[in-house]
PDB file of C-alpha atoms and ligand atoms in Angstrom:
ATOM      1  CA  UNK S   1     -10.417  -7.119 -17.637  1.00 88.00           C
ATOM      2  CA  UNK S   2      -8.628  -5.844 -14.534  1.00 97.00           C
ATOM      3  CA  UNK S   3      -6.545  -2.816 -15.502  1.00 98.00           C
ATOM      4  CA  UNK S   4      -3.635  -3.819 -13.252  1.00 97.00           C
ATOM      5  CA  UNK S   5      -3.676  -7.398 -14.645  1.00 98.00           C
ATOM      6  CA  UNK S   6      -3.396  -5.750 -18.069  1.00 98.00           C
ATOM      7  CA  UNK S   7      -0.349  -3.780 -16.890  1.00 97.00           C
ATOM      8  CA  UNK S   8       1.159  -6.914 -15.299  1.00 97.00           C
ATOM      9  CA  UNK S   9       0.817  -8.756 -18.613  1.00 97.00           C
ATOM     10  CA  UNK S  10       2.286  -5.862 -20.589  1.00 96.00           C
ATOM     11  CA  UNK S  11      -1.003  -5.402 -22.440  1.00 97.00           C
ATOM     12  CA  UNK S  12      -1.684  -1.957 -20.992  1.00 96.00           C
ATOM     13  CA  UNK S  13       0.831   0.890 -20.895  1.00 95.00           C
ATOM     14  CA  UNK S  14       2.644   1.815 -17.706  1.00 92.00           C
ATOM     15  CA  UNK S  15       5.888   3.444 -16.649  1.00 92.00           C
ATOM     16  CA  UNK S  16       7.416   0.395 -14.996  1.00 91.00           C
ATOM     17  CA  UNK S  17      10.073   1.096 -12.367  1.00 92.00           C
ATOM     18  CA  UNK S  18      10.684  -2.350 -10.895  1.00 92.00           C
ATOM     19  CA  UNK S  19       9.963  -5.874 -12.044  1.00 92.00           C
ATOM     20  CA  UNK S  20      10.360  -9.151 -10.188  1.00 93.00           C
ATOM     21  CA  UNK S  21       9.017 -12.647 -10.972  1.00 95.00           C
ATOM     22  CA  UNK S  22       6.040 -12.072  -8.720  1.00 97.00           C
ATOM     23  CA  UNK S  23       5.487  -8.328  -8.732  1.00 95.00           C
ATOM     24  CA  UNK S  24       5.702  -5.122 -10.668  1.00 94.00           C
ATOM     25  CA  UNK S  25       5.873  -1.445  -9.729  1.00 93.00           C
ATOM     26  CA  UNK S  26       4.872   1.436 -11.961  1.00 94.00           C
ATOM     27  CA  UNK S  27       4.097   5.131 -11.693  1.00 92.00           C
ATOM     28  CA  UNK S  28       0.640   6.139 -10.537  1.00 92.00           C
ATOM     29  CA  UNK S  29      -0.980   8.175 -13.349  1.00 92.00           C
ATOM     30  CA  UNK S  30      -2.444  10.636 -10.832  1.00 90.00           C
ATOM     31  CA  UNK S  31       0.324  10.902  -8.278  1.00 89.00           C
ATOM     32  CA  UNK S  32       0.231  12.556  -4.898  1.00 89.00           C
ATOM     33  CA  UNK S  33       3.765  13.632  -5.778  1.00 90.00           C
ATOM     34  CA  UNK S  34       6.060  12.864  -8.692  1.00 90.00           C
ATOM     35  CA  UNK S  35       7.507   9.407  -8.213  1.00 90.00           C
ATOM     36  CA  UNK S  36       4.371   7.994  -6.500  1.00 92.00           C
ATOM     37  CA  UNK S  37       4.527   4.270  -7.329  1.00 93.00           C
ATOM     38  CA  UNK S  38       2.052   1.425  -7.240  1.00 94.00           C
ATOM     39  CA  UNK S  39       3.484  -1.987  -6.469  1.00 95.00           C
ATOM     40  CA  UNK S  40       1.313  -4.956  -7.460  1.00 97.00           C
ATOM     41  CA  UNK S  41       1.531  -8.722  -7.371  1.00 98.00           C
ATOM     42  CA  UNK S  42       1.415  -9.941 -10.983  1.00 98.00           C
ATOM     43  CA  UNK S  43      -1.266 -12.463 -10.063  1.00 98.00           C
ATOM     44  CA  UNK S  44      -4.672 -11.077  -9.258  1.00 98.00           C
ATOM     45  CA  UNK S  45      -5.364 -10.749  -5.527  1.00 98.00           C
ATOM     46  CA  UNK S  46      -7.952  -8.270  -4.469  1.00 98.00           C
ATOM     47  CA  UNK S  47      -6.905  -7.288  -0.943  1.00 98.00           C
ATOM     48  CA  UNK S  48      -4.072  -7.833   1.519  1.00 98.00           C
ATOM     49  CA  UNK S  49      -6.060 -10.615   3.188  1.00 96.00           C
ATOM     50  CA  UNK S  50      -6.028 -12.561  -0.095  1.00 97.00           C
ATOM     51  CA  UNK S  51      -2.242 -12.422  -0.564  1.00 97.00           C
ATOM     52  CA  UNK S  52      -0.519 -15.768   0.141  1.00 97.00           C
ATOM     53  CA  UNK S  53       2.297 -15.941   2.712  1.00 95.00           C
ATOM     54  CA  UNK S  54       4.810 -16.813   0.002  1.00 97.00           C
ATOM     55  CA  UNK S  55       4.244 -13.419  -1.598  1.00 97.00           C
ATOM     56  CA  UNK S  56       4.369 -11.210   1.480  1.00 97.00           C
ATOM     57  CA  UNK S  57       8.153 -11.145   1.813  1.00 97.00           C
ATOM     58  CA  UNK S  58       9.003 -10.501  -1.864  1.00 96.00           C
ATOM     59  CA  UNK S  59       6.256  -7.902  -2.126  1.00 96.00           C
ATOM     60  CA  UNK S  60       7.317  -5.944   0.939  1.00 96.00           C
ATOM     61  CA  UNK S  61      10.981  -6.247   0.171  1.00 92.00           C
ATOM     62  CA  UNK S  62      10.171  -4.628  -3.199  1.00 93.00           C
ATOM     63  CA  UNK S  63       8.244  -1.901  -1.345  1.00 94.00           C
ATOM     64  CA  UNK S  64      11.280  -1.338   0.876  1.00 94.00           C
ATOM     65  CA  UNK S  65      13.552  -1.115  -2.147  1.00 91.00           C
ATOM     66  CA  UNK S  66      11.300   1.442  -3.827  1.00 91.00           C
ATOM     67  CA  UNK S  67      11.051   3.540  -0.673  1.00 93.00           C
ATOM     68  CA  UNK S  68      14.839   3.510  -0.306  1.00 92.00           C
ATOM     69  CA  UNK S  69      15.412   4.333  -3.978  1.00 91.00           C
ATOM     70  CA  UNK S  70      13.121   7.369  -3.719  1.00 90.00           C
ATOM     71  CA  UNK S  71      15.324   8.869  -1.059  1.00 90.00           C
ATOM     72  CA  UNK S  72      18.435   8.145  -3.056  1.00 89.00           C
ATOM     73  CA  UNK S  73      17.412   9.354  -6.506  1.00 90.00           C
ATOM     74  CA  UNK S  74      14.408  11.657  -6.061  1.00 90.00           C
ATOM     75  CA  UNK S  75      15.690  13.599  -3.085  1.00 90.00           C
ATOM     76  CA  UNK S  76      12.783  12.380  -0.950  1.00 92.00           C
ATOM     77  CA  UNK S  77      13.266  12.805   2.795  1.00 97.00           C
ATOM     78  CA  UNK S  78      11.073   9.801   3.524  1.00 95.00           C
ATOM     79  CA  UNK S  79       8.135   7.892   2.142  1.00 94.00           C
ATOM     80  CA  UNK S  80       4.562   6.882   2.806  1.00 94.00           C
ATOM     81  CA  UNK S  81       3.651   3.235   2.198  1.00 95.00           C
ATOM     82  CA  UNK S  82      -0.031   2.355   2.224  1.00 95.00           C
ATOM     83  CA  UNK S  83      -2.689  -0.041   0.993  1.00 96.00           C
ATOM     84  CA  UNK S  84      -6.390   0.669   0.651  1.00 96.00           C
ATOM     85  CA  UNK S  85      -8.312  -2.557   1.268  1.00 97.00           C
ATOM     86  CA  UNK S  86     -11.896  -2.455  -0.045  1.00 98.00           C
ATOM     87  CA  UNK S  87     -12.696   0.946   1.471  1.00 95.00           C
ATOM     88  CA  UNK S  88     -11.254   3.749  -0.695  1.00 92.00           C
ATOM     89  CA  UNK S  89      -9.854   1.031  -2.974  1.00 96.00           C
ATOM     90  CA  UNK S  90     -10.694   2.107  -6.510  1.00 96.00           C
ATOM     91  CA  UNK S  91      -8.847  -0.716  -8.316  1.00 97.00           C
ATOM     92  CA  UNK S  92      -9.709  -4.183  -6.961  1.00 98.00           C
ATOM     93  CA  UNK S  93      -6.209  -5.611  -7.560  1.00 98.00           C
ATOM     94  CA  UNK S  94      -4.001  -5.236  -4.503  1.00 98.00           C
ATOM     95  CA  UNK S  95      -1.576  -2.341  -4.844  1.00 98.00           C
ATOM     96  CA  UNK S  96       0.881  -0.832  -2.425  1.00 97.00           C
ATOM     97  CA  UNK S  97       1.203   2.929  -2.716  1.00 95.00           C
ATOM     98  CA  UNK S  98       4.828   3.957  -2.232  1.00 93.00           C
ATOM     99  CA  UNK S  99       4.933   7.740  -2.112  1.00 92.00           C
ATOM    100  CA  UNK S 100       7.992   9.964  -1.773  1.00 90.00           C
ATOM    101  CA  UNK S 101       7.642  12.431   1.119  1.00 94.00           C
ATOM    102  CA  UNK S 102       9.252  15.685   2.094  1.00 92.00           C
ATOM    103  CA  UNK S 103       8.740  17.623   5.278  1.00 93.00           C
ATOM    104  CA  UNK S 104       5.932  20.173   4.958  1.00 91.00           C
ATOM    105  CA  UNK S 105       4.795  18.600   1.678  1.00 90.00           C
ATOM    106  CA  UNK S 106       1.160  19.111   2.707  1.00 85.00           C
ATOM    107  CA  UNK S 107       0.172  15.430   2.780  1.00 84.00           C
ATOM    108  CA  UNK S 108      -1.443  15.799   6.211  1.00 74.00           C
ATOM    109  CA  UNK S 109      -4.845  15.533   4.513  1.00 61.00           C
ATOM    110  CA  UNK S 110      -4.082  11.927   3.567  1.00 57.00           C
ATOM    111  CA  UNK S 111      -4.571  10.891   7.148  1.00 61.00           C
ATOM    112  CA  UNK S 112      -8.201  11.987   7.390  1.00 63.00           C
ATOM    113  CA  UNK S 113      -9.765  13.274  10.610  1.00 67.00           C
ATOM    114  CA  UNK S 114      -8.501  11.553  13.777  1.00 69.00           C
ATOM    115  CA  UNK S 115     -10.808  10.447  16.532  1.00 79.00           C
ATOM    116  CA  UNK S 116     -10.290   9.909  20.285  1.00 92.00           C
ATOM    117  CA  UNK S 117     -10.998   6.992  22.613  1.00 91.00           C
ATOM    118  CA  UNK S 118     -13.533   7.870  25.268  1.00 95.00           C
ATOM    119  CA  UNK S 119     -11.073   6.826  27.990  1.00 95.00           C
ATOM    120  CA  UNK S 120      -8.336   4.300  28.805  1.00 95.00           C
ATOM    121  CA  UNK S 121     -10.953   1.603  29.450  1.00 95.00           C
ATOM    122  CA  UNK S 122     -12.465   1.986  25.961  1.00 91.00           C
ATOM    123  CA  UNK S 123      -8.966   1.821  24.499  1.00 88.00           C
ATOM    124  CA  UNK S 124      -8.117  -1.325  26.469  1.00 91.00           C
ATOM    125  CA  UNK S 125     -11.391  -2.935  25.345  1.00 92.00           C
ATOM    126  CA  UNK S 126     -10.647  -2.390  21.649  1.00 88.00           C
ATOM    127  CA  UNK S 127      -7.077  -3.661  22.126  1.00 89.00           C
ATOM    128  CA  UNK S 128      -8.417  -6.802  23.852  1.00 88.00           C
ATOM    129  CA  UNK S 129     -10.894  -7.473  21.034  1.00 89.00           C
ATOM    130  CA  UNK S 130      -8.141  -7.131  18.457  1.00 84.00           C
ATOM    131  CA  UNK S 131      -5.785  -9.394  20.466  1.00 84.00           C
ATOM    132  CA  UNK S 132      -8.547 -12.041  20.540  1.00 87.00           C
ATOM    133  CA  UNK S 133      -9.073 -11.688  16.801  1.00 83.00           C
ATOM    134  CA  UNK S 134      -5.354 -11.988  16.080  1.00 79.00           C
ATOM    135  CA  UNK S 135      -5.028 -15.015  18.375  1.00 83.00           C
ATOM    136  CA  UNK S 136      -8.020 -16.696  16.697  1.00 86.00           C
ATOM    137  CA  UNK S 137      -6.621 -16.166  13.213  1.00 75.00           C
ATOM    138  CA  UNK S 138      -3.118 -17.283  14.238  1.00 77.00           C
ATOM    139  CA  UNK S 139      -4.566 -20.458  15.813  1.00 84.00           C
ATOM    140  CA  UNK S 140      -6.578 -21.186  12.651  1.00 83.00           C
ATOM    141  CA  UNK S 141      -3.378 -20.786  10.601  1.00 76.00           C
ATOM    142  CA  UNK S 142      -1.285 -23.199  12.669  1.00 76.00           C
TER     143      UNK S 142
HETATM  144  P1  AMP M 201      -6.655   3.258  -4.701  1.00 83.10           P
HETATM  145  O1  AMP M 201      -7.597   4.416  -4.677  1.00 83.10           O
HETATM  146  O2  AMP M 201      -5.911   3.034  -3.426  1.00 83.10           O
HETATM  147  O3  AMP M 201      -7.334   2.000  -5.209  1.00 83.10           O
HETATM  148  O4  AMP M 201      -5.539   3.629  -5.761  1.00 83.10           O
HETATM  149  C1  AMP M 201      -5.678   3.381  -7.121  1.00 83.10           C
HETATM  150  C2  AMP M 201      -4.625   4.195  -7.815  1.00 83.10           C
HETATM  151  O5  AMP M 201      -4.472   3.684  -9.122  1.00 83.10           O
HETATM  152  C3  AMP M 201      -4.981   5.673  -7.958  1.00 83.10           C
HETATM  153  O6  AMP M 201      -3.995   6.437  -7.274  1.00 83.10           O
HETATM  154  C4  AMP M 201      -4.963   5.911  -9.465  1.00 83.10           C
HETATM  155  O7  AMP M 201      -4.414   7.147  -9.806  1.00 83.10           O
HETATM  156  C5  AMP M 201      -4.129   4.743  -9.975  1.00 83.10           C
HETATM  157  N1  AMP M 201      -4.382   4.251 -11.310  1.00 83.10           N
HETATM  158  C6  AMP M 201      -5.576   3.849 -11.827  1.00 83.10           C
HETATM  159  N2  AMP M 201      -5.408   3.389 -13.092  1.00 83.10           N
HETATM  160  C7  AMP M 201      -4.086   3.490 -13.363  1.00 83.10           C
HETATM  161  C8  AMP M 201      -3.276   3.166 -14.499  1.00 83.10           C
HETATM  162  N3  AMP M 201      -3.808   2.659 -15.620  1.00 83.10           N
HETATM  163  N4  AMP M 201      -1.941   3.395 -14.428  1.00 83.10           N
HETATM  164  C9  AMP M 201      -1.391   3.913 -13.311  1.00 83.10           C
HETATM  165  N5  AMP M 201      -2.103   4.243 -12.207  1.00 83.10           N
HETATM  166  C10 AMP M 201      -3.426   4.036 -12.234  1.00 83.10           C
END
């Protein structure tokens, strides 16, 4: 059984920090920093692409609330909000990492090595391909 489904159903232990009808947030057992939370939809969706529109707003408003609360009660100076989809995703139940940040906290390594575009033309070409992809998906949705 999916470990995060087990947590959502209350069948597996977790330090829950927020609960809504559709989603639940709990502490990551191996945090980047204390207070690192995982926010999940209670229903099983594997990646962001699988999440229905009706869930996007409540899920991200919960992420916003968590990020704000971290600054208020944990003394965080900011936060990092991220989702691994398929690649680097070790639990195949969508989860939003909401991580408290402080300046000079050493999290630079989380961003992995950066690359460079060969030139402006290469950059424009990738942007055009993505615009086409977005337009195609938006048209299919409407
Ligand atoms: P990712 O690598 O993006 O899929 O993140 C999965 C996260 O889930 C990791 O940061 C793990 O530490 C965390 N994790 C795995 N199992 C549990 C669990 N039972 N309770 C809390 N966090 C967990």
